[in-house]
Tab-separated table of C-alpha atoms and ligand atoms in Angstrom:
chain	number	residue	atom	x	y	z
A	17	VAL	CA	-26.292	41.188	59.679
A	18	ARG	CA	-28.723	43.828	60.179
A	19	PRO	CA	-28.461	46.470	57.590
A	20	ARG	CA	-27.632	50.088	58.919
A	21	GLU	CA	-27.965	53.391	57.230
A	22	THR	CA	-24.639	55.490	56.372
A	23	SER	CA	-24.201	59.394	57.258
A	24	GLY	CA	-24.742	59.604	53.498
A	25	GLY	CA	-28.657	58.467	54.170
A	26	GLY	CA	-30.439	55.717	52.403
A	27	ARG	CA	-27.453	53.311	51.317
A	28	TRP	CA	-27.065	50.015	52.870
A	29	ARG	CA	-23.717	50.277	54.338
A	30	TRP	CA	-23.640	46.247	55.389
A	31	VAL	CA	-24.921	44.349	53.126
A	32	PRO	CA	-26.458	40.611	54.253
A	33	ARG	CA	-24.456	37.718	53.399
A	34	ALA	CA	-27.066	35.669	51.609
A	35	ILE	CA	-27.558	38.928	49.331
A	36	ARG	CA	-24.066	39.386	48.822
A	37	ARG	CA	-23.706	35.941	47.874
A	38	SER	CA	-26.490	35.976	45.364
A	39	LEU	CA	-24.859	39.114	44.008
A	40	GLU	CA	-21.685	37.153	43.620
A	41	ALA	CA	-23.243	34.604	42.048
A	42	ARG	CA	-25.034	37.219	39.347
A	43	ALA	CA	-21.665	38.692	38.772
A	44	ARG	CA	-20.404	35.028	37.767
A	45	ASP	CA	-23.294	34.487	35.396
A	46	LEU	CA	-22.817	37.753	33.825
A	47	GLU	CA	-18.929	36.967	33.257
A	48	MET	CA	-20.530	33.701	31.719
A	49	MET	CA	-22.710	35.576	29.379
A	50	VAL	CA	-19.816	37.844	28.243
A	51	ARG	CA	-18.034	34.523	27.775
A	52	GLN	CA	-20.905	33.649	25.855
A	53	LEU	CA	-21.168	36.643	23.390
A	54	ARG	CA	-17.236	36.188	22.793
A	55	GLY	CA	-17.895	32.547	21.784
A	56	ALA	CA	-16.799	30.989	24.614
A	57	ILE	CA	-20.182	29.522	25.248
A	58	PRO	CA	-21.281	26.130	26.613
A	59	ASP	CA	-20.197	23.132	24.814
A	60	PRO	CA	-23.339	21.933	22.635
A	61	VAL	CA	-24.336	24.822	21.135
A	62	VAL	CA	-20.331	25.064	20.039
A	63	ARG	CA	-20.541	21.558	18.650
A	64	SER	CA	-23.554	21.845	17.034
A	65	GLY	CA	-22.294	24.652	14.723
A	66	VAL	CA	-25.028	27.096	15.860
A	67	ARG	CA	-24.402	30.967	16.561
A	68	PRO	CA	-23.999	31.887	20.157
A	69	PRO	CA	-27.202	32.741	21.894
A	70	ARG	CA	-27.879	36.733	22.169
A	71	VAL	CA	-28.120	37.117	25.820
A	72	ALA	CA	-31.716	38.389	26.599
A	73	GLY	CA	-32.371	36.266	29.901
A	74	GLY	CA	-31.055	36.042	32.896
A	75	ALA	CA	-30.660	34.073	36.369
A	76	ARG	CA	-33.358	34.443	38.681
A	77	PRO	CA	-32.297	35.317	42.244
A	78	ASP	CA	-33.485	31.769	43.284
A	79	ALA	CA	-31.143	30.388	40.485
A	80	ALA	CA	-28.247	27.535	41.169
A	81	PRO	CA	-25.292	29.153	42.684
A	82	ARG	CA	-21.854	28.211	41.204
A	83	ARG	CA	-19.195	27.771	43.895
A	84	LEU	CA	-15.544	26.892	43.557
A	85	LEU	CA	-14.276	23.379	45.273
A	86	GLU	CA	-10.586	22.392	45.718
A	87	ILE	CA	-9.343	19.086	44.489
A	88	THR	CA	-7.728	17.680	47.428
A	89	ALA	CA	-6.872	14.586	46.050
A	90	VAL	CA	-7.099	12.382	42.917
A	91	ALA	CA	-6.879	8.667	42.920
A	92	ARG	CA	-6.437	6.584	39.864
A	93	GLU	CA	-9.375	4.275	40.452
A	94	THR	CA	-8.844	1.901	37.235
A	95	PRO	CA	-6.442	2.622	34.402
A	96	ASP	CA	-9.253	4.679	32.830
A	97	SER	CA	-11.028	6.689	35.737
A	98	VAL	CA	-9.970	8.880	38.197
A	99	VAL	CA	-11.615	10.197	42.042
A	100	LEU	CA	-11.285	13.526	42.698
A	101	HIS	CA	-12.040	14.342	46.398
A	102	LEU	CA	-13.045	18.008	46.711
A	103	ARG	CA	-13.841	20.380	49.372
A	104	ASP	CA	-14.787	23.993	50.131
A	105	PRO	CA	-11.424	25.696	50.565
A	106	ALA	CA	-13.421	28.242	52.602
A	107	GLY	CA	-13.944	25.405	55.084
A	108	GLY	CA	-17.656	25.225	54.246
A	109	SER	CA	-19.276	22.087	54.260
A	110	VAL	CA	-20.759	20.525	50.563
A	111	GLU	CA	-24.196	19.201	51.595
A	112	HIS	CA	-26.107	16.717	48.953
A	113	ARG	CA	-28.226	13.572	49.302
A	114	PRO	CA	-26.916	10.254	48.390
A	115	GLY	CA	-27.268	9.818	44.284
A	116	GLU	CA	-27.072	13.615	43.682
A	117	PHE	CA	-24.595	15.086	41.054
A	118	LEU	CA	-22.712	17.881	40.825
A	119	THR	CA	-22.129	20.166	37.428
A	120	LEU	CA	-18.534	20.737	36.632
A	121	CYS	CA	-17.647	23.654	34.888
A	122	VAL	CA	-14.316	23.104	33.375
A	123	GLU	CA	-12.288	24.821	31.030
A	124	VAL	CA	-11.023	22.976	28.174
A	125	GLY	CA	-8.990	24.693	25.151
A	126	GLY	CA	-9.828	28.035	26.525
A	127	ARG	CA	-13.792	27.926	26.645
A	128	GLU	CA	-15.681	26.648	29.465
A	129	VAL	CA	-17.858	23.080	29.196
A	130	ARG	CA	-20.109	21.890	31.776
A	131	ARG	CA	-20.637	18.008	32.607
A	132	ALA	CA	-22.361	16.113	35.093
A	133	TYR	CA	-20.601	14.285	37.902
A	134	SER	CA	-22.620	11.895	40.705
A	135	ILE	CA	-21.091	12.442	43.843
A	136	CYS	CA	-19.905	8.993	44.650
A	137	THR	CA	-19.344	9.089	48.573
A	138	PRO	CA	-22.526	9.429	51.169
A	139	PRO	CA	-23.682	12.031	53.214
A	140	GLY	CA	-21.515	12.926	55.955
A	141	ASP	CA	-18.479	10.527	54.810
A	142	PRO	CA	-15.330	11.855	57.000
A	143	ARG	CA	-13.396	11.724	53.746
A	144	GLY	CA	-15.694	14.753	52.581
A	145	ILE	CA	-17.069	14.283	48.778
A	146	ALA	CA	-15.709	12.882	45.805
A	147	VAL	CA	-16.595	12.436	41.951
A	148	GLY	CA	-15.554	9.391	40.088
A	149	ILE	CA	-14.714	10.301	36.316
A	150	LYS	CA	-14.546	7.375	33.439
A	151	ARG	CA	-12.982	7.809	30.219
A	152	VAL	CA	-15.611	8.129	27.152
A	153	PRO	CA	-13.478	7.529	24.048
A	154	GLY	CA	-13.164	10.764	22.186
A	155	GLY	CA	-14.935	12.592	25.207
A	156	LEU	CA	-13.645	16.223	26.219
A	157	VAL	CA	-14.074	16.284	29.823
A	158	SER	CA	-13.753	12.968	30.912
A	159	ASN	CA	-10.342	12.787	29.065
A	160	HIS	CA	-9.195	15.989	30.018
A	161	LEU	CA	-9.746	15.647	33.822
A	162	ASN	CA	-8.024	12.043	33.595
A	163	ASP	CA	-5.147	13.625	32.079
A	164	THR	CA	-4.785	16.767	34.107
A	165	ALA	CA	-6.451	16.973	37.356
A	166	GLU	CA	-4.629	17.243	40.257
A	167	ALA	CA	-4.331	18.458	43.878
A	168	GLY	CA	-4.839	21.856	44.478
A	169	GLN	CA	-6.359	22.710	41.860
A	170	ARG	CA	-9.898	24.438	41.866
A	171	VAL	CA	-12.843	23.605	39.941
A	172	ALA	CA	-16.022	25.621	39.632
A	173	VAL	CA	-19.294	23.493	40.204
A	174	LEU	CA	-22.839	23.786	40.518
A	175	GLY	CA	-25.386	21.724	42.559
A	176	PRO	CA	-25.483	19.193	44.331
A	177	SER	CA	-28.701	18.653	42.051
A	178	GLY	CA	-30.690	15.379	40.618
A	179	SER	CA	-34.047	13.564	41.428
A	180	PHE	CA	-31.861	10.045	41.913
A	181	VAL	CA	-31.839	10.267	45.106
A	182	VAL	CA	-32.674	8.057	48.154
A	183	THR	CA	-33.972	9.080	51.491
A	184	PRO	CA	-33.101	6.680	54.495
A	185	ALA	CA	-35.635	6.157	57.182
A	186	ALA	CA	-33.954	4.467	60.249
A	187	GLU	CA	-37.497	2.624	60.644
A	188	ALA	CA	-37.835	1.344	57.083
A	189	SER	CA	-37.180	-2.009	56.080
A	190	ARG	CA	-36.796	-2.224	52.172
A	191	THR	CA	-34.651	-4.306	49.839
A	192	TYR	CA	-32.619	-2.086	47.251
A	193	LEU	CA	-32.031	-3.571	43.733
A	194	LEU	CA	-29.274	-1.734	42.296
A	195	ILE	CA	-28.100	-2.249	39.050
A	196	ALA	CA	-25.103	-0.294	37.462
A	197	GLY	CA	-22.845	-0.533	34.272
A	198	GLY	CA	-19.388	1.162	34.032
A	199	SER	CA	-19.117	4.707	35.316
A	200	GLY	CA	-22.866	4.151	36.893
A	201	ILE	CA	-21.357	2.775	39.901
A	202	THR	CA	-20.969	6.312	41.133
A	203	PRO	CA	-24.516	7.112	43.027
A	204	MET	CA	-24.575	3.842	43.849
A	205	MET	CA	-21.809	3.782	45.803
A	206	ALA	CA	-23.310	7.026	47.754
A	207	ILE	CA	-26.551	5.352	47.972
A	208	VAL	CA	-25.399	2.172	49.186
A	209	GLY	CA	-22.976	3.978	52.106
A	210	ALA	CA	-25.994	6.369	52.909
A	211	VAL	CA	-28.656	2.988	53.255
A	212	LEU	CA	-26.111	0.807	55.547
A	213	GLU	CA	-25.609	3.859	57.754
A	214	GLY	CA	-28.975	4.939	58.007
A	215	GLU	CA	-31.594	1.765	57.454
A	216	ALA	CA	-30.384	-0.970	59.692
A	217	ASP	CA	-32.911	-3.177	58.318
A	218	SER	CA	-32.332	-2.554	55.119
A	219	ARG	CA	-30.576	-4.815	52.299
A	220	LEU	CA	-29.188	-3.852	49.209
A	221	VAL	CA	-28.225	-6.454	46.129
A	222	LEU	CA	-25.867	-4.812	43.630
A	223	LEU	CA	-25.295	-6.159	40.251
A	224	TYR	CA	-22.810	-4.229	38.217
A	225	GLY	CA	-21.805	-4.458	34.585
A	226	ASN	CA	-18.480	-4.064	32.924
A	227	ARG	CA	-16.588	-5.204	30.094
A	228	ARG	CA	-13.195	-6.521	31.924
A	229	ALA	CA	-12.174	-6.902	35.646
A	230	ASP	CA	-9.777	-3.870	35.321
A	231	ALA	CA	-12.772	-1.609	34.466
A	232	VAL	CA	-14.349	-2.157	37.577
A	233	MET	CA	-14.627	0.887	39.737
A	234	PHE	CA	-14.387	0.893	43.685
A	235	ARG	CA	-13.705	-2.955	43.363
A	236	GLU	CA	-11.766	-2.832	46.569
A	237	ALA	CA	-13.903	-0.903	48.626
A	238	LEU	CA	-17.356	-2.778	47.458
A	239	GLY	CA	-15.577	-5.694	48.611
A	240	GLN	CA	-14.518	-4.341	51.902
A	241	LEU	CA	-18.296	-3.316	52.356
A	242	ALA	CA	-19.818	-6.496	51.423
A	243	GLN	CA	-17.642	-8.432	53.930
A	244	ASP	CA	-18.512	-5.882	56.617
A	245	HIS	CA	-22.114	-5.944	56.369
A	246	PRO	CA	-23.001	-9.612	55.287
A	247	GLY	CA	-26.588	-10.134	54.640
A	248	ARG	CA	-27.073	-6.609	54.141
A	249	LEU	CA	-25.283	-5.577	51.185
A	250	VAL	CA	-24.708	-8.600	48.218
A	251	VAL	CA	-22.426	-7.016	45.313
A	252	ARG	CA	-22.398	-9.231	42.253
A	253	HIS	CA	-19.959	-8.431	39.255
A	254	VAL	CA	-21.329	-9.342	36.005
A	255	LEU	CA	-18.419	-9.194	33.194
A	256	GLU	CA	-17.985	-9.888	29.338
A	257	GLU	CA	-14.737	-11.001	29.504
A	258	PRO	CA	-13.736	-13.795	31.934
A	259	ASP	CA	-11.400	-12.880	34.550
A	260	ASP	CA	-9.908	-15.319	37.427
A	261	LEU	CA	-9.398	-12.942	40.140
A	262	LEU	CA	-13.037	-11.785	40.476
A	263	GLU	CA	-16.117	-14.010	41.220
A	264	HIS	CA	-18.652	-13.595	38.665
A	265	GLY	CA	-21.199	-13.684	36.125
A	266	LEU	CA	-20.551	-13.758	32.343
A	267	GLY	CA	-22.299	-11.599	30.009
A	268	ARG	CA	-23.502	-8.233	28.925
A	269	LEU	CA	-25.979	-6.864	31.358
A	270	ASP	CA	-28.824	-7.759	29.149
A	271	ALA	CA	-32.394	-9.418	29.368
A	272	GLU	CA	-30.909	-12.913	29.188
A	273	THR	CA	-27.753	-12.569	31.786
A	274	LEU	CA	-29.859	-10.175	34.349
A	275	GLY	CA	-32.724	-12.927	34.243
A	276	ARG	CA	-30.349	-15.321	35.183
A	277	GLU	CA	-28.419	-13.407	38.155
A	278	LEU	CA	-31.777	-12.426	39.381
A	279	ASP	CA	-33.073	-15.893	39.345
A	280	ALA	CA	-29.387	-16.813	40.677
A	281	LEU	CA	-30.432	-14.231	43.425
A	282	GLY	CA	-33.513	-15.296	44.301
A	283	VAL	CA	-34.587	-11.492	43.845
A	284	ALA	CA	-38.035	-10.838	43.429
A	285	ASP	CA	-40.156	-7.853	42.876
A	286	GLY	CA	-42.323	-6.749	45.664
A	287	PRO	CA	-43.600	-3.506	47.308
A	288	ASP	CA	-40.695	-3.244	49.499
A	289	VAL	CA	-38.513	-3.257	46.623
A	290	GLU	CA	-36.497	-0.102	45.516
A	291	TRP	CA	-35.245	-0.402	41.764
A	292	LEU	CA	-32.493	1.831	40.987
A	293	ILE	CA	-30.737	1.549	37.435
A	294	CYS	CA	-27.611	3.693	36.141
A	295	GLY	CA	-25.328	3.173	33.320
A	296	PRO	CA	-24.938	3.527	29.387
A	297	GLU	CA	-28.154	3.797	27.613
A	298	GLY	CA	-27.959	0.747	25.859
A	299	MET	CA	-27.665	-1.461	29.160
A	300	MET	CA	-30.561	0.616	30.582
A	301	ARG	CA	-32.608	0.091	27.302
A	302	SER	CA	-32.255	-4.007	28.140
A	303	VAL	CA	-32.575	-3.744	31.719
A	304	ARG	CA	-35.735	-1.811	31.509
A	305	ALA	CA	-37.162	-4.566	29.041
A	306	ALA	CA	-35.949	-7.445	30.996
A	307	LEU	CA	-37.462	-6.070	34.195
A	308	GLU	CA	-40.809	-4.924	32.696
A	309	GLY	CA	-40.758	-8.548	31.506
A	310	ARG	CA	-40.880	-9.756	34.586
A	311	GLY	CA	-43.577	-7.741	35.589
A	312	VAL	CA	-41.926	-5.138	37.318
A	313	PRO	CA	-43.900	-2.102	36.200
A	314	ARG	CA	-42.037	0.865	34.816
A	315	ALA	CA	-43.161	3.550	37.107
A	316	ARG	CA	-41.242	1.593	39.924
A	317	LEU	CA	-38.211	1.606	37.937
A	318	ARG	CA	-35.977	4.479	38.954
A	319	GLU	CA	-33.278	5.654	36.540
A	320	GLU	CA	-30.207	7.840	35.803
A	321	ARG	CA	-28.947	8.522	32.373
A	322	PHE	CA	-25.192	9.086	32.319
A	323	GLN	CA	-25.953	10.683	28.754
A	324	SER	CA	-23.511	13.486	27.663
A	325	PRO	CA	-24.474	16.677	25.569
A	326	GLY	CA	-22.688	15.388	22.507
A	327	GLU	CA	-25.091	12.492	22.406
A	328	ARG	CA	-28.085	14.332	22.874
A	329	ILE	CA	-27.424	16.514	20.047
A	330	ALA	CA	-27.231	13.595	17.763
A	331	ARG	CA	-30.656	12.948	18.258
A	332	VAL	CA	-32.159	14.953	15.793
A	333	THR	CA	-35.834	16.324	15.321
A	334	ALA	CA	-37.688	18.370	12.823
A	335	PRO	CA	-37.748	22.057	13.203
A	336	GLN	CA	-40.710	23.286	15.344
A	337	GLU	CA	-42.397	26.830	15.909
A	338	VAL	CA	-42.714	27.781	19.777
A	339	GLU	CA	-44.543	30.649	21.411
A	340	VAL	CA	-43.345	32.098	24.493
A	341	ARG	CA	-45.931	34.267	26.446
A	342	SER	CA	-45.487	36.802	29.405
A	343	GLY	CA	-47.991	38.358	30.508
A	344	ALA	CA	-49.672	40.489	27.316
A	345	ASP	CA	-45.784	39.620	25.498
A	346	ARG	CA	-45.822	37.092	22.723
A	347	VAL	CA	-42.320	35.898	21.508
A	348	ARG	CA	-42.479	33.373	18.193
A	349	PHE	CA	-39.524	31.682	17.206
A	350	ARG	CA	-38.256	28.550	15.289
A	351	VAL	CA	-36.393	25.593	17.252
A	352	ALA	CA	-34.074	23.647	14.730
A	353	PRO	CA	-33.067	20.162	14.984
A	354	GLY	CA	-30.250	19.791	17.857
A	355	LEU	CA	-31.404	22.832	20.046
A	356	THR	CA	-33.040	23.235	23.153
A	357	VAL	CA	-35.710	25.627	23.645
A	358	LEU	CA	-33.794	28.042	25.551
A	359	GLU	CA	-31.008	28.296	22.928
A	360	ALA	CA	-32.884	29.175	20.137
A	361	GLY	CA	-35.405	31.159	22.455
A	362	LEU	CA	-32.547	33.281	23.826
A	363	ALA	CA	-31.158	33.684	20.352
A	364	ALA	CA	-34.569	35.108	19.410
A	365	GLY	CA	-34.759	37.454	22.200
A	366	ALA	CA	-37.239	35.533	24.394
A	367	PRO	CA	-37.381	36.621	28.120
A	368	LEU	CA	-36.770	32.801	29.131
A	369	PRO	CA	-35.047	32.812	32.811
A	370	PHE	CA	-32.201	30.260	32.940
A	371	SER	CA	-28.886	29.489	35.282
A	372	CYS	CA	-27.569	26.054	34.787
A	373	THR	CA	-28.585	24.879	31.555
A	374	LEU	CA	-28.062	21.360	32.547
A	375	GLY	CA	-31.623	20.712	33.953
A	376	GLY	CA	-29.952	20.704	37.534
A	377	CYS	CA	-31.687	23.775	39.347
A	378	GLY	CA	-34.722	24.737	37.876
A	379	ALA	CA	-34.312	28.415	37.033
A	380	CYS	CA	-35.789	27.635	33.472
A	381	ARG	CA	-38.879	26.021	34.586
A	382	VAL	CA	-41.832	27.043	32.318
A	383	ARG	CA	-45.742	25.917	31.495
A	384	LEU	CA	-46.308	23.954	28.649
A	385	VAL	CA	-49.657	25.462	27.746
A	386	GLU	CA	-49.944	23.765	24.103
A	387	GLY	CA	-47.907	20.928	22.517
A	388	ASP	CA	-45.587	18.153	23.295
A	389	VAL	CA	-41.622	19.130	24.847
A	390	HIS	CA	-39.417	16.405	25.360
A	391	LEU	CA	-37.109	16.502	28.214
A	392	ASP	CA	-33.688	15.604	28.252
A	393	GLU	CA	-32.813	13.371	31.302
A	394	PRO	CA	-31.729	14.041	33.789
A	395	HIS	CA	-33.313	16.959	34.962
A	396	CYS	CA	-34.943	18.379	38.446
A	397	LEU	CA	-38.271	18.184	37.715
A	398	SER	CA	-40.681	16.542	40.285
A	399	ALA	CA	-43.384	13.894	39.409
A	400	GLU	CA	-45.459	16.674	40.773
A	401	GLU	CA	-44.358	19.363	38.481
A	402	LEU	CA	-44.673	17.117	35.407
A	403	ALA	CA	-47.916	16.417	36.091
A	404	ALA	CA	-48.694	19.992	36.379
A	405	GLY	CA	-47.652	20.879	32.738
A	406	MET	CA	-44.270	22.183	33.681
A	407	VAL	CA	-41.190	21.854	31.391
A	408	LEU	CA	-37.587	22.855	31.481
A	409	THR	CA	-36.657	24.769	28.717
A	410	CYS	CA	-32.704	24.282	28.990
A	411	VAL	CA	-33.243	20.722	28.394
A	412	GLY	CA	-36.615	20.752	26.169
A	413	ARG	CA	-36.833	20.178	22.768
A	414	PRO	CA	-40.309	20.640	20.900
A	415	ALA	CA	-41.511	17.800	19.537
A	416	SER	CA	-44.396	19.612	17.951
A	417	PRO	CA	-45.647	23.448	17.684
A	418	VAL	CA	-45.636	24.639	21.426
A	419	VAL	CA	-46.775	27.400	23.473
A	420	LEU	CA	-45.154	28.076	26.619
A	421	GLU	CA	-45.738	30.478	29.382
A	422	VAL	CA	-43.217	32.226	31.717
A	423	ALA	CA	-44.588	32.955	35.274
A	424	SER	CA	-44.314	36.963	35.481
B	501	FAD	C1	-26.550	13.165	35.992
B	501	FAD	C2	-25.152	12.656	35.145
B	501	FAD	C3	-24.062	12.245	36.112
B	501	FAD	C4	-23.234	11.428	35.670
B	501	FAD	N1	-22.223	11.085	36.503
B	501	FAD	C5	-21.197	10.447	35.922
B	501	FAD	C6	-20.259	10.033	36.699
B	501	FAD	O1	-20.143	9.748	37.977
B	501	FAD	N2	-18.905	9.652	36.367
B	501	FAD	C7	-19.125	9.879	34.849
B	501	FAD	O2	-17.489	9.210	34.251
B	501	FAD	N3	-19.786	10.060	34.126
B	501	FAD	C8	-20.682	10.579	34.713
B	501	FAD	N4	-21.876	11.172	33.734
B	501	FAD	C9	-21.281	11.597	32.605
B	501	FAD	C10	-20.601	12.919	32.236
B	501	FAD	O3	-21.809	13.817	32.507
B	501	FAD	C11	-20.126	13.186	30.724
B	501	FAD	O4	-21.069	12.802	29.767
B	501	FAD	C12	-19.197	11.927	30.188
B	501	FAD	O5	-18.299	12.219	31.210
B	501	FAD	C13	-18.485	12.346	28.973
B	501	FAD	O6	-18.239	13.779	28.865
B	501	FAD	P1	-17.033	13.809	27.639
B	501	FAD	O7	-16.889	15.575	27.889
B	501	FAD	O8	-15.561	13.063	28.000
B	501	FAD	O9	-17.687	13.076	26.452
B	501	FAD	P2	-18.267	14.321	25.324
B	501	FAD	O10	-17.441	15.186	24.609
B	501	FAD	O11	-19.840	15.133	25.522
B	501	FAD	O12	-18.738	13.167	24.313
B	501	FAD	C14	-19.320	11.877	24.433
B	501	FAD	C15	-19.563	11.055	23.480
B	501	FAD	O13	-19.711	11.781	22.648
B	501	FAD	C16	-19.469	11.837	21.225
B	501	FAD	N5	-19.940	13.050	20.823
B	501	FAD	C17	-19.465	14.159	21.014
B	501	FAD	N6	-19.903	15.330	20.703
B	501	FAD	C18	-21.057	14.656	19.746
B	501	FAD	C19	-21.740	15.113	18.360
B	501	FAD	N7	-22.089	16.540	18.154
B	501	FAD	N8	-22.767	14.292	17.860
B	501	FAD	C20	-22.376	13.148	17.602
B	501	FAD	N9	-21.471	12.303	19.105
B	501	FAD	C21	-21.060	13.184	19.794
B	501	FAD	C22	-18.230	11.705	21.598
B	501	FAD	O14	-17.242	11.271	20.625
B	501	FAD	C23	-18.028	10.558	22.705
B	501	FAD	O15	-17.993	9.478	22.002
B	501	FAD	C24	-22.882	11.628	34.052
B	501	FAD	C25	-23.786	12.185	33.299
B	501	FAD	C26	-25.202	12.728	33.886
B	501	FAD	C27	-26.007	13.417	33.128
B	502	FES	S1	-31.377	26.355	33.931
B	502	FES	FE1	-30.961	25.237	35.500
B	502	FES	S2	-32.742	23.707	35.085
B	502	FES	FE2	-32.727	24.881	33.282
């Protein structure tokens, strides 16, 4: 759309669509800020019992836009999980890369909470996109969605985002070693579909751990995919409790079980092997240790942690002093245990940019000048950005006195 001047002179009569969208996104961010000021703030801060931050920063124009998607169908995948099929009600497509997640902004008990859910359908799937949500005992959003999600409802989302992605290349010939536990199967479903479709010479081996057979998500779909692609996809279920109906390995996906399963499958590491791991933290720790014990370098393991905000808050550290530099300005504040740099910084009036507050959009990226900052996983920084000393304040927790520089 070309801008025109009105007879009043100097005013835009038609606003280009990109700018209009950006303004709409900004309006929604402002609405969110007002809600924050009223106390309806994102869940992590509420739960930590900390006063809502004063709003000092703001979304940059390039911050991740929010959009509304409509739930077109709700499929009960297992007694403890649902799959929500989503579409853009305006008819647009939702582009994503295999392995990415959406951040769902859900209203529970009158306040908005945000949780990440991996897209479980591959790009280009004729069924559109879907997310699979498994109940977490005592969990706020997973139970809410399992209990109340219905076709026709609309849900605000951020993203897709994430770095746990694969990029199929038609000429590549690789082996993908996928190790999933529980709901950690969701990004693997998208990856499996995309590789089967886009890399004809590659094969996939999926080791999938669950407690019981009735907790296995996508059991039928996986069986069908393996049957349709003999020799290209091997699915091996590992259950903690025996079950007559499912051919499987037995045990927790710990070092011993994993070693046994990999030996039985004849899997060995090599330059063309891609290791991808996703599941509960405990399982991932054991898998990492087991693979390192088998000589797979840590740098070659790609992981997605399904950590919840509640669990992050439980990891308390000592308070630390932080200085934020922006041009000639200096703002100093203290970050209490359980808070991120962004939460404490906004409360102190530091000029910190932000948008998604979940590590997914990069809007809060700053440069680490001095000190140590631990980043919650997952986050969207690339290896190059990390090497260049960039950190995200929304998922960053200082582990020492820290100096940060905001790009001016
Ligand atoms: C990148 C990413 C992708 C994900 N993809 C998926 C997916 O595809 N499917 C899926 O099912 N899940 C996925 N998750 C997990 C999901 O985002 C949620 O974390 C999960 O659904 C739990 O949210 P909840 O609100 O139900 O639980 P929460 O309310 O966050 O609680 C989680 C647990 O923490 C405990 N807890 C809560 N607050 C505290 C506190 N202050 N101190 C101590 N403990 C506390 C709760 O009792 C509960 O046991 C993903 C997570 C990430 C980061
Ligand atoms: S605000 Fe989006 S990554 Fe930090």
